Short mmCIF file of C-alpha atoms and ligand atoms in Angstrom, two decimals:
data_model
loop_
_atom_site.label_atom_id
_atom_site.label_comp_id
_atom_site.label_asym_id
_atom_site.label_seq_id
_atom_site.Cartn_x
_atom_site.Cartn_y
_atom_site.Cartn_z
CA UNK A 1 9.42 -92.90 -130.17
CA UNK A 2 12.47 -91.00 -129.97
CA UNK A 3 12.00 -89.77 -133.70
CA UNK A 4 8.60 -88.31 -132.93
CA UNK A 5 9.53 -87.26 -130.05
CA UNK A 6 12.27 -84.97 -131.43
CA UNK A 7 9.60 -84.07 -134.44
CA UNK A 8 7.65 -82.98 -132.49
CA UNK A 9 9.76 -80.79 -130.10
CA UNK A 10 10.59 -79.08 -133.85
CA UNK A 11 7.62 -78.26 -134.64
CA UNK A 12 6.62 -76.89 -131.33
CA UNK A 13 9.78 -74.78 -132.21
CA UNK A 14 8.79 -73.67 -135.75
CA UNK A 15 5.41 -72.61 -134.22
CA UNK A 16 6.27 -70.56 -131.38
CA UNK A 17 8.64 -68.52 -134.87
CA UNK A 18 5.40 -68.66 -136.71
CA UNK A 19 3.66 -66.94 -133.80
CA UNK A 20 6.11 -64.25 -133.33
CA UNK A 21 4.78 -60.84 -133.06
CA UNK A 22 0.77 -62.03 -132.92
CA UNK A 23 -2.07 -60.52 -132.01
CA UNK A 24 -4.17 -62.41 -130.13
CA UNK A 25 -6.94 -64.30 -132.80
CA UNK A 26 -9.51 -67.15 -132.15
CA UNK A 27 -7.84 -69.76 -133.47
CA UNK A 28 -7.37 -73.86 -132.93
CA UNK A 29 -4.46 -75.98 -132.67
CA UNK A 30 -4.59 -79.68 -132.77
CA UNK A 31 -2.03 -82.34 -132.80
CA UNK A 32 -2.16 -85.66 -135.39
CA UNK A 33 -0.29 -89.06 -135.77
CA UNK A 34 -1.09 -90.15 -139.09
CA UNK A 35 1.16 -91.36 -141.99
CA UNK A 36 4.10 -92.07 -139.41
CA UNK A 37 4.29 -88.62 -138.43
CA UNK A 38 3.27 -86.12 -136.04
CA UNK A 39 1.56 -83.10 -137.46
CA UNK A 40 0.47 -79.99 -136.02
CA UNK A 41 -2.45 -77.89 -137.79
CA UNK A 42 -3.64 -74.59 -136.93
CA UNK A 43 -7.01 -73.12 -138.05
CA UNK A 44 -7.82 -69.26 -137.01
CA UNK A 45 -11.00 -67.78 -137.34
CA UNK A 46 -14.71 -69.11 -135.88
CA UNK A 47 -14.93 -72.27 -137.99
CA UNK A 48 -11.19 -73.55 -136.18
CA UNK A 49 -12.68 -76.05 -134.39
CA UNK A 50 -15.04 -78.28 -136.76
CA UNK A 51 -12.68 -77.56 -139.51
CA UNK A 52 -9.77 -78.93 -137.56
CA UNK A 53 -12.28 -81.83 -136.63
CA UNK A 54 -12.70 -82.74 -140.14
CA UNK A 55 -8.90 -82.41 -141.28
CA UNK A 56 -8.21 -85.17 -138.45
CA UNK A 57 -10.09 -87.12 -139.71
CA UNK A 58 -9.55 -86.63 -143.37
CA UNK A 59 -5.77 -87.39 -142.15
CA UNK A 60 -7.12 -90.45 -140.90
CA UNK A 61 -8.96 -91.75 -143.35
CA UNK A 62 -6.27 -90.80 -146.04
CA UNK A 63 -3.63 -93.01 -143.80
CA UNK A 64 -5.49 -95.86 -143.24
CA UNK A 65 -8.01 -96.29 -145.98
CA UNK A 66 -6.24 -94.80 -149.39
CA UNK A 67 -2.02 -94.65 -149.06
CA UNK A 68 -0.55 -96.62 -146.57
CA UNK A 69 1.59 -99.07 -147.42
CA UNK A 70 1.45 -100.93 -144.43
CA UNK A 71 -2.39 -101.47 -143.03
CA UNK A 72 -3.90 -104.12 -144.59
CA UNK A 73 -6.96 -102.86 -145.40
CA UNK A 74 -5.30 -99.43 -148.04
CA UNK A 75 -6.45 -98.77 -151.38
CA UNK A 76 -2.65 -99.13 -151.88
CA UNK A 77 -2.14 -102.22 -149.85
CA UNK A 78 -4.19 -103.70 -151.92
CA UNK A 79 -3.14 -102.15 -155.40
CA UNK A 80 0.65 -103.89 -154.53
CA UNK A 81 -1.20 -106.79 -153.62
CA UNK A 82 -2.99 -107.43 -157.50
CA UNK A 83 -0.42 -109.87 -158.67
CA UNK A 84 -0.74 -107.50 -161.83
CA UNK A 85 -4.43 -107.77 -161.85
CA UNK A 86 -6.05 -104.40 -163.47
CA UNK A 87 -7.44 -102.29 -160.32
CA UNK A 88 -10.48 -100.30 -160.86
CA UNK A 89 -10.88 -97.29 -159.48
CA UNK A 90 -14.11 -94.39 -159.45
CA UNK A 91 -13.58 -91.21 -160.92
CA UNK A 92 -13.57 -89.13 -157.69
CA UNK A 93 -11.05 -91.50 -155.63
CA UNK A 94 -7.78 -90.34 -154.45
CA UNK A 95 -5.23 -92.97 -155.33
CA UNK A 96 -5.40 -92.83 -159.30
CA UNK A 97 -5.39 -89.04 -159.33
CA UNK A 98 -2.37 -89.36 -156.69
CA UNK A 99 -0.53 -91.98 -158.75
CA UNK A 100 -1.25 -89.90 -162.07
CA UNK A 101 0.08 -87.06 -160.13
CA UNK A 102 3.05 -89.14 -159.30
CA UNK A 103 3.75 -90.50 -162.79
CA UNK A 104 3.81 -86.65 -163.83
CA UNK A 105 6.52 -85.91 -161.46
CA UNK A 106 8.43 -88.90 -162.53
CA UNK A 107 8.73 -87.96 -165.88
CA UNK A 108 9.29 -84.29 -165.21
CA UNK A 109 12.68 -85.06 -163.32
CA UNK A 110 13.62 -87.99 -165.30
CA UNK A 111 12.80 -90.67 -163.03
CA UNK A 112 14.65 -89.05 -160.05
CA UNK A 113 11.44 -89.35 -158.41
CA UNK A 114 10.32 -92.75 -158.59
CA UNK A 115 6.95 -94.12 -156.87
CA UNK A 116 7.83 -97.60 -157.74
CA UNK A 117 10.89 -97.95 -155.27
CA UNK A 118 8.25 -99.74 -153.07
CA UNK A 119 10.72 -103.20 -153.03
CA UNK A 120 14.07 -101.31 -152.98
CA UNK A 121 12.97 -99.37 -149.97
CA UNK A 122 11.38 -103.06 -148.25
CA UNK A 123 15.02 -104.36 -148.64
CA UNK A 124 16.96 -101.60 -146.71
CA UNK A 125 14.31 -102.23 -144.49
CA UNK A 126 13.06 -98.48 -144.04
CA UNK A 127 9.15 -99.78 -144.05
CA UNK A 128 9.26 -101.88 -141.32
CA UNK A 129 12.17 -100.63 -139.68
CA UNK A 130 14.34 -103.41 -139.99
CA UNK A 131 17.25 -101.83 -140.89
CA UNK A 132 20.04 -103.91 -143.56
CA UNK A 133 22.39 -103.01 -146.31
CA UNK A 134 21.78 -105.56 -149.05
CA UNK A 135 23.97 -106.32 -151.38
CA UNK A 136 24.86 -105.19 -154.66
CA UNK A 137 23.12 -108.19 -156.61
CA UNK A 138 19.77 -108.01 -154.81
CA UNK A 139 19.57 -104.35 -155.46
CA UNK A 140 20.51 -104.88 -159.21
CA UNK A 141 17.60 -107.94 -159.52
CA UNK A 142 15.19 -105.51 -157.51
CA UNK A 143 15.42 -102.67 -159.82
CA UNK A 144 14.52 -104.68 -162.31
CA UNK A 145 11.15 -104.23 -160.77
CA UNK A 146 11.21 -100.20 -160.89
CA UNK A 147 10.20 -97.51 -163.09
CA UNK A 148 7.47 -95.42 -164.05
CA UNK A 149 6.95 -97.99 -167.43
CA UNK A 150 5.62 -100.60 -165.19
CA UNK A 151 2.21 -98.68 -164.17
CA UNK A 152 -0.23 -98.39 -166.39
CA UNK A 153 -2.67 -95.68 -165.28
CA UNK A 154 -5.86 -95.27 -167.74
CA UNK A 155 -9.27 -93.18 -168.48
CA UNK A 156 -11.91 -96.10 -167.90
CA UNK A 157 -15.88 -95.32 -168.74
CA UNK A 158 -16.43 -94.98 -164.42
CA UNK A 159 -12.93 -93.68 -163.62
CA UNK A 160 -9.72 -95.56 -163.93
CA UNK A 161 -8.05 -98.25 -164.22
CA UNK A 162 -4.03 -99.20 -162.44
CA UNK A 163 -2.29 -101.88 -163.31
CA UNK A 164 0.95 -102.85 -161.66
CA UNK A 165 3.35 -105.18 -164.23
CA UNK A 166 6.78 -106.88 -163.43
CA UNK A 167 6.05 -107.16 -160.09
CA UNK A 168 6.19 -103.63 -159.34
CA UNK A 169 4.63 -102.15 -156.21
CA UNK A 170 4.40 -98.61 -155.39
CA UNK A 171 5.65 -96.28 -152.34
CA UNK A 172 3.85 -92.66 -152.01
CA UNK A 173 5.91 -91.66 -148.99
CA UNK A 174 7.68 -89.43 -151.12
CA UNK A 175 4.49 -86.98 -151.82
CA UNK A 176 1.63 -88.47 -149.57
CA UNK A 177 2.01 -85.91 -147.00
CA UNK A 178 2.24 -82.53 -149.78
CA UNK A 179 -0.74 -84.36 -151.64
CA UNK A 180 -2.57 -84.80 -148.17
CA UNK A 181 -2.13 -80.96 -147.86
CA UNK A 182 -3.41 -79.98 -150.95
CA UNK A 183 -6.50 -81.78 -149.85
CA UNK A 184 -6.71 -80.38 -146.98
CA UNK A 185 -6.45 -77.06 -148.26
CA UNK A 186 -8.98 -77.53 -150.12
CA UNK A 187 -11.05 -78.65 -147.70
CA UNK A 188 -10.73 -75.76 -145.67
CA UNK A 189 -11.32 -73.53 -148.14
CA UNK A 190 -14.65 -75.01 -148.76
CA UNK A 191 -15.30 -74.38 -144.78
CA UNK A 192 -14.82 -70.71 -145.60
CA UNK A 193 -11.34 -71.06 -143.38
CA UNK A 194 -8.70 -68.30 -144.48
CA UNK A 195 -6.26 -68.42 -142.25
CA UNK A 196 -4.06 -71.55 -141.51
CA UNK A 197 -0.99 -73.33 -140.80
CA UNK A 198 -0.36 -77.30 -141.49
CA UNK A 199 3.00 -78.52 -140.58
CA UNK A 200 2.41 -82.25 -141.68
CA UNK A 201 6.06 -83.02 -140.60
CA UNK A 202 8.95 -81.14 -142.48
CA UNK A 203 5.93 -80.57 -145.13
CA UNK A 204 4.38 -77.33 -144.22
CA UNK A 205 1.38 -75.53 -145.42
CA UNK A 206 0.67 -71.86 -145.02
CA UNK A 207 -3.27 -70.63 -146.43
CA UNK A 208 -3.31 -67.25 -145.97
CA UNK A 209 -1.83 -64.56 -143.65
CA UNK A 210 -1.51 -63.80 -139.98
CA UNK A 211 -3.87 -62.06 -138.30
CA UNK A 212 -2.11 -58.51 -138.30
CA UNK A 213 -2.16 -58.83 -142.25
CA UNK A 214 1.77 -59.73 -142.13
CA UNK A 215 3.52 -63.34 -144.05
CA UNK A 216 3.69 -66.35 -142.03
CA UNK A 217 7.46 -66.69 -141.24
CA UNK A 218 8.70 -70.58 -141.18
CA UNK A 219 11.84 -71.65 -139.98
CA UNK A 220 13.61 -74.26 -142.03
CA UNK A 221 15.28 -76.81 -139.77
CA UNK A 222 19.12 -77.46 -139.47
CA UNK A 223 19.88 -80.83 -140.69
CA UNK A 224 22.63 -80.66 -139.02
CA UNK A 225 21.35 -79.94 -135.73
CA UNK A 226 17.44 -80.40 -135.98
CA UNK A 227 16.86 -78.43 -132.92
CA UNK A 228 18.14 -75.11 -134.43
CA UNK A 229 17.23 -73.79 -137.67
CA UNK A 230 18.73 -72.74 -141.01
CA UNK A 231 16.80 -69.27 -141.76
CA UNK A 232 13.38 -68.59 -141.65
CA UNK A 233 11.07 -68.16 -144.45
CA UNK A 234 8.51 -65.10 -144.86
CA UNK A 235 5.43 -66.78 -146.54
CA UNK A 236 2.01 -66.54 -147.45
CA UNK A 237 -0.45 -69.18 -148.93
CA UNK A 238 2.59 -71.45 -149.81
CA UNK A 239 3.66 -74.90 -149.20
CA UNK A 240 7.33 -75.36 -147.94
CA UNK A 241 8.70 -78.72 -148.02
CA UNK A 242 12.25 -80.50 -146.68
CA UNK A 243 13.40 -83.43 -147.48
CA UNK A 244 16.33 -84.49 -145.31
CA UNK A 245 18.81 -86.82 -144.55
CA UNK A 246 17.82 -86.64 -140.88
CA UNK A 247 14.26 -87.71 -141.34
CA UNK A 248 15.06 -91.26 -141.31
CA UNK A 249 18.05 -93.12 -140.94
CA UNK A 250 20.40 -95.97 -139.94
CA UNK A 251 24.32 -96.47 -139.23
CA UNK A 252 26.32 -99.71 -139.92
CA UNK A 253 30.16 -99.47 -139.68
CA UNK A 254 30.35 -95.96 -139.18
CA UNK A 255 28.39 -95.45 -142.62
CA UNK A 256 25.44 -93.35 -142.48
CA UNK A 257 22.29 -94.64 -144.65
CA UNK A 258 19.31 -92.15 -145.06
CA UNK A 259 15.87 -92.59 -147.00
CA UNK A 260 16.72 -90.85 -150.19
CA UNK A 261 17.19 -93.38 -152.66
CA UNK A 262 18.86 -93.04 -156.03
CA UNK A 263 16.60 -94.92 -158.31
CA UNK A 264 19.44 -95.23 -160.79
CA UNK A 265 21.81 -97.55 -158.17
CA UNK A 266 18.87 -97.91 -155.17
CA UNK A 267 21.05 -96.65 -152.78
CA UNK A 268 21.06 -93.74 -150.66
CA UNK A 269 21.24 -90.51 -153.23
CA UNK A 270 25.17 -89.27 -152.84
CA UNK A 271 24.40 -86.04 -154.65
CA UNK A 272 26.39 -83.94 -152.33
CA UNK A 273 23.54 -82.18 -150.39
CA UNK A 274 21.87 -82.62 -146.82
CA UNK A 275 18.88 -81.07 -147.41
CA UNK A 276 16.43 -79.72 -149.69
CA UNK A 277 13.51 -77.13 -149.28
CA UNK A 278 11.01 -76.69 -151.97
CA UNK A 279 8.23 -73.47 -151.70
CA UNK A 280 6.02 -73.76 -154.26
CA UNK A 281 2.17 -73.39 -154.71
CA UNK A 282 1.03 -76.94 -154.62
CA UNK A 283 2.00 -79.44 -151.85
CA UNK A 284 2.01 -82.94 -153.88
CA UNK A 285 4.79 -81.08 -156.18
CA UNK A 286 6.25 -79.28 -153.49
CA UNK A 287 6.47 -83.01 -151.76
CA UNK A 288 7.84 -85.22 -154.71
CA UNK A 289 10.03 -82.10 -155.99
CA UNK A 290 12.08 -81.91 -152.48
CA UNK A 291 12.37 -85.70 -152.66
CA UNK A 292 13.70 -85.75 -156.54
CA UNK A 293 15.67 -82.52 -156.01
CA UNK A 294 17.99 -84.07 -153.50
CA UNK A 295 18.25 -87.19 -155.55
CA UNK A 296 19.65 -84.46 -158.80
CA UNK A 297 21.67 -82.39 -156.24
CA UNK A 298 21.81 -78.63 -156.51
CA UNK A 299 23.16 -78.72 -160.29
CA UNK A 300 20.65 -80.98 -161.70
CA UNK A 301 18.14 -79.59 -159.33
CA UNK A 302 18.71 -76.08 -161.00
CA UNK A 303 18.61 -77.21 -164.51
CA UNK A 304 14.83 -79.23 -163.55
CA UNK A 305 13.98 -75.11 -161.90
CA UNK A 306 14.39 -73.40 -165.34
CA UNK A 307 12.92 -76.41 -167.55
CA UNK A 308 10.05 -76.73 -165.32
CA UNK A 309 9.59 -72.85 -165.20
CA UNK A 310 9.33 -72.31 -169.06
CA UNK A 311 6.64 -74.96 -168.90
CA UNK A 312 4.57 -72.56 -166.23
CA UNK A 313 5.56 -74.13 -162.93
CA UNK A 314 7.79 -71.66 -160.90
CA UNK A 315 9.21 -73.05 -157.39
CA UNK A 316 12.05 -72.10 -155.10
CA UNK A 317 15.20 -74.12 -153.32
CA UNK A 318 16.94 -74.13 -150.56
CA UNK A 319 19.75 -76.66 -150.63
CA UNK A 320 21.91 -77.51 -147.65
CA UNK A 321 25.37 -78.90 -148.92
CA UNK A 322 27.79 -81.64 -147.12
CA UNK A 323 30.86 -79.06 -147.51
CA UNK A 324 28.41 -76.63 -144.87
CA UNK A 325 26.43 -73.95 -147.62
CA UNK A 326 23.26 -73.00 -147.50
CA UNK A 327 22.43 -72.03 -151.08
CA UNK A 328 19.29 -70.64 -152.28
CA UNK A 329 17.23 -69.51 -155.32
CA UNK A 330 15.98 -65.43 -156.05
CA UNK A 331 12.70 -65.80 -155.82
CA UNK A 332 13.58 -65.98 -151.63
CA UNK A 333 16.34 -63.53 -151.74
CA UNK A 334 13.73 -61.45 -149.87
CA UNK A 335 12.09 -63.70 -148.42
CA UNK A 336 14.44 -65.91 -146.61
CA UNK A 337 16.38 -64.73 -143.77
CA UNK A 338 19.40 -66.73 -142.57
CA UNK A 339 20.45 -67.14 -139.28
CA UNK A 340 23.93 -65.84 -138.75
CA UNK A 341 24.47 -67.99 -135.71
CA UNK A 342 24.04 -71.46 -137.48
CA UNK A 343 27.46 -71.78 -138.76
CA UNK A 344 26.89 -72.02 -142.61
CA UNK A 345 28.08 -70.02 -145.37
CA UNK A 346 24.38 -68.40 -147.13
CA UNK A 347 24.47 -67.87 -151.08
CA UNK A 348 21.94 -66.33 -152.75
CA UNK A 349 21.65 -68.11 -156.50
CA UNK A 350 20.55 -65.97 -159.37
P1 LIG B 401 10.66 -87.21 -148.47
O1 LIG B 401 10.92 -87.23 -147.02
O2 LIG B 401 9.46 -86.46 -148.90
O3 LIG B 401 11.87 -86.82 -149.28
O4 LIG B 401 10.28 -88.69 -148.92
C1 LIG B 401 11.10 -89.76 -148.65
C2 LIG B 401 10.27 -91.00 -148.81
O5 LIG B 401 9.94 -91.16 -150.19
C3 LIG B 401 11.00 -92.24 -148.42
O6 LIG B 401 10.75 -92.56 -147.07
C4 LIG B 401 10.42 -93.28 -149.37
O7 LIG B 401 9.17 -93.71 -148.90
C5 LIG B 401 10.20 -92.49 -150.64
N1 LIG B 401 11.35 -92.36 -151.55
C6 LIG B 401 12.69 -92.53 -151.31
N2 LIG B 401 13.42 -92.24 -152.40
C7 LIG B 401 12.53 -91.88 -153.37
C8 LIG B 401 12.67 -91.45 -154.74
N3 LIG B 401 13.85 -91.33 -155.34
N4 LIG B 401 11.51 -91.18 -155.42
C9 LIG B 401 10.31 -91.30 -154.84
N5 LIG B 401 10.11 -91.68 -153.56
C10 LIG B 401 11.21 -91.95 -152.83
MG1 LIG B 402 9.09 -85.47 -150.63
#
């Protein structure tokens, strides 16, 4: 309770920066607990209010019929639950194109985004928030039961066809939410909607601009102190996405363990950062790139940058570092502004 409490205090925050300076337009704002988060989605223009009706409920039916990992009655719940069965799945559904989505990522940044971590997260206890540090054994027998190798994702006649082997079981939390708002961007477009902002919890979405023709501007929290705020970021039609060792957490003798894992040691990723902000132009990458960006740390995270912009797909970084830098990439030298007051020291990376 506490967590979303505090969530959603910061995103009250972030909005009233996103409404600085507006002129007064019809627009909607509604409030949504789905996928263990609180989200906050604004629709302008006449269609706000049925379009923000069917987003809810798209939200909802996303959660609880297609990704969770949790309610009984998922697409996915039921996908871990095959026993290694072959799942068959219709052409238009949401899960295979998610998990081929996914798989893509996972091989893009060399496994440092890793859908199959669904056991290695169970035994730290971050899905039912029972939280343990297990040993060094168990988490060397349960990665045995990892990697992108163990899901076999194929074309079928009616659609596709997932099949889980060595016991693996998948976890989406890593890109639900960014995937969730490219489909809700999409449906919006289709309700002629222009103007928007989705902040689906740390994973923002900005369609359009504001009403006076001017960017959105987004603050990026302070993982340090998640009531203040790194720098803001001037944006339009852009998905900005943080991945954080704040998000979710426990302590045991004075150690801190976040939700990060390293899918190389399944242990909370030590790559010297705090945070990571991805903008980019599609939220499932925007998602899973924050997540596997963190896990690489600011070198490796740079390297994935270049490789993955001379194969056409161009996004930008923010990285918050443990020694107090805020580092970030030139495609938001203009557009991000730092906040002096925050205490950091801002770089601005070629
Ligand atoms: P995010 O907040 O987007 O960085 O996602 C973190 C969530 O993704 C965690 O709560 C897990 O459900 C999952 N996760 C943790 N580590 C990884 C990883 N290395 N690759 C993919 N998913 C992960
Ligand atoms: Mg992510």
């Amino acid at each position: 309770m506490k967590r979303q409490l505090a969530a959603l205090l910061l995103t009250i925050f972030a909005l009233s920066l996103t409404a600085c300076g507006e002129t007064a337009a019809e627009s909607e704002t509604r409030t949504v607990y789905a996928m263990d988060t609180v989200m906050n989605l604004t629709v302008y223009g006449e269609n706000a209010a049925a379009a923000l009706e069917s987003a809810e409920k798209e939200l909802h039916t996303l959660d609880e019929a297609v990704l969770s990992r949790t309610a009984e009655g998922s697409e996915l719940y039921a996908l871990n639950a095959s026993n290694g069965e072959t799942v068959e799945c219709g052409a238009d559904d949401i899960l295979p194109a998610l998990i081929e989505t996914a798989l893509a990522i996972s091989e893009a940044t060399d496994g440092a985004f890793d859908p199959t971590l669904a056991p290695v997260l169970d035994a730290w206890g971050f899905t039912k928030d029972l939280r343990r540090v297990p040993s060094a054994d168990e988490l060397a027998a349960l990665l045995a039961h990892t990697g992108r190798d163990k899901v076999a994702l194929e074309e079928t006649a009616d659609g596709y066809s997932v099949a889980l082997s060595d016991g693996a079981q998948l976890d989406l939390g890593g890109i639900a939410k960014g995937y969730a708002a490219d489909l809700l961007r999409a449906q919006l477009e289709k309700e002629g909607v222009t103007s928007a902002t989705l902040d689906l919890g740390g994973d923002v979405f900005v369609m359009g601009k504001k009403s006076d023709g001017s960017d959105w501007r987004i603050a990026v929290k302070d993982p340090g102190d998640t009531e203040s705020y790194l720098g803001i970021v001037s944006a339009s039609d852009a998905f900005i996405v943080t991945s954080g060792v704040y998000e979710r957490y426990f302590e045991e003798n004075g150690v801190r363990y976040h939700h990060i894992l390293d899918p190389k040691t399944g242990s909370p990723a030590e790559s010297g950062l705090v945070s990571v902000t991805v903008m980019c132009k599609n939220g499932a990458w925007a998602d899973a790139l924050s997540t596997a960006c963190f896990v690489l740390g600011a070198d490796g995270a740079l390297a994935l940058r270049d490789d993955l912009a001379a194969q056409g797909t161009n996004f930008e970084l923010i990285f918050v570092t443990d020694d107090g830098r805020v580092l970030y990439t030139g495609g938001l030298a203009a557009a991000f502004t730092p906040n002096e007051e925050s205490g950091y020291t801002y770089e601005s990376l070629a």
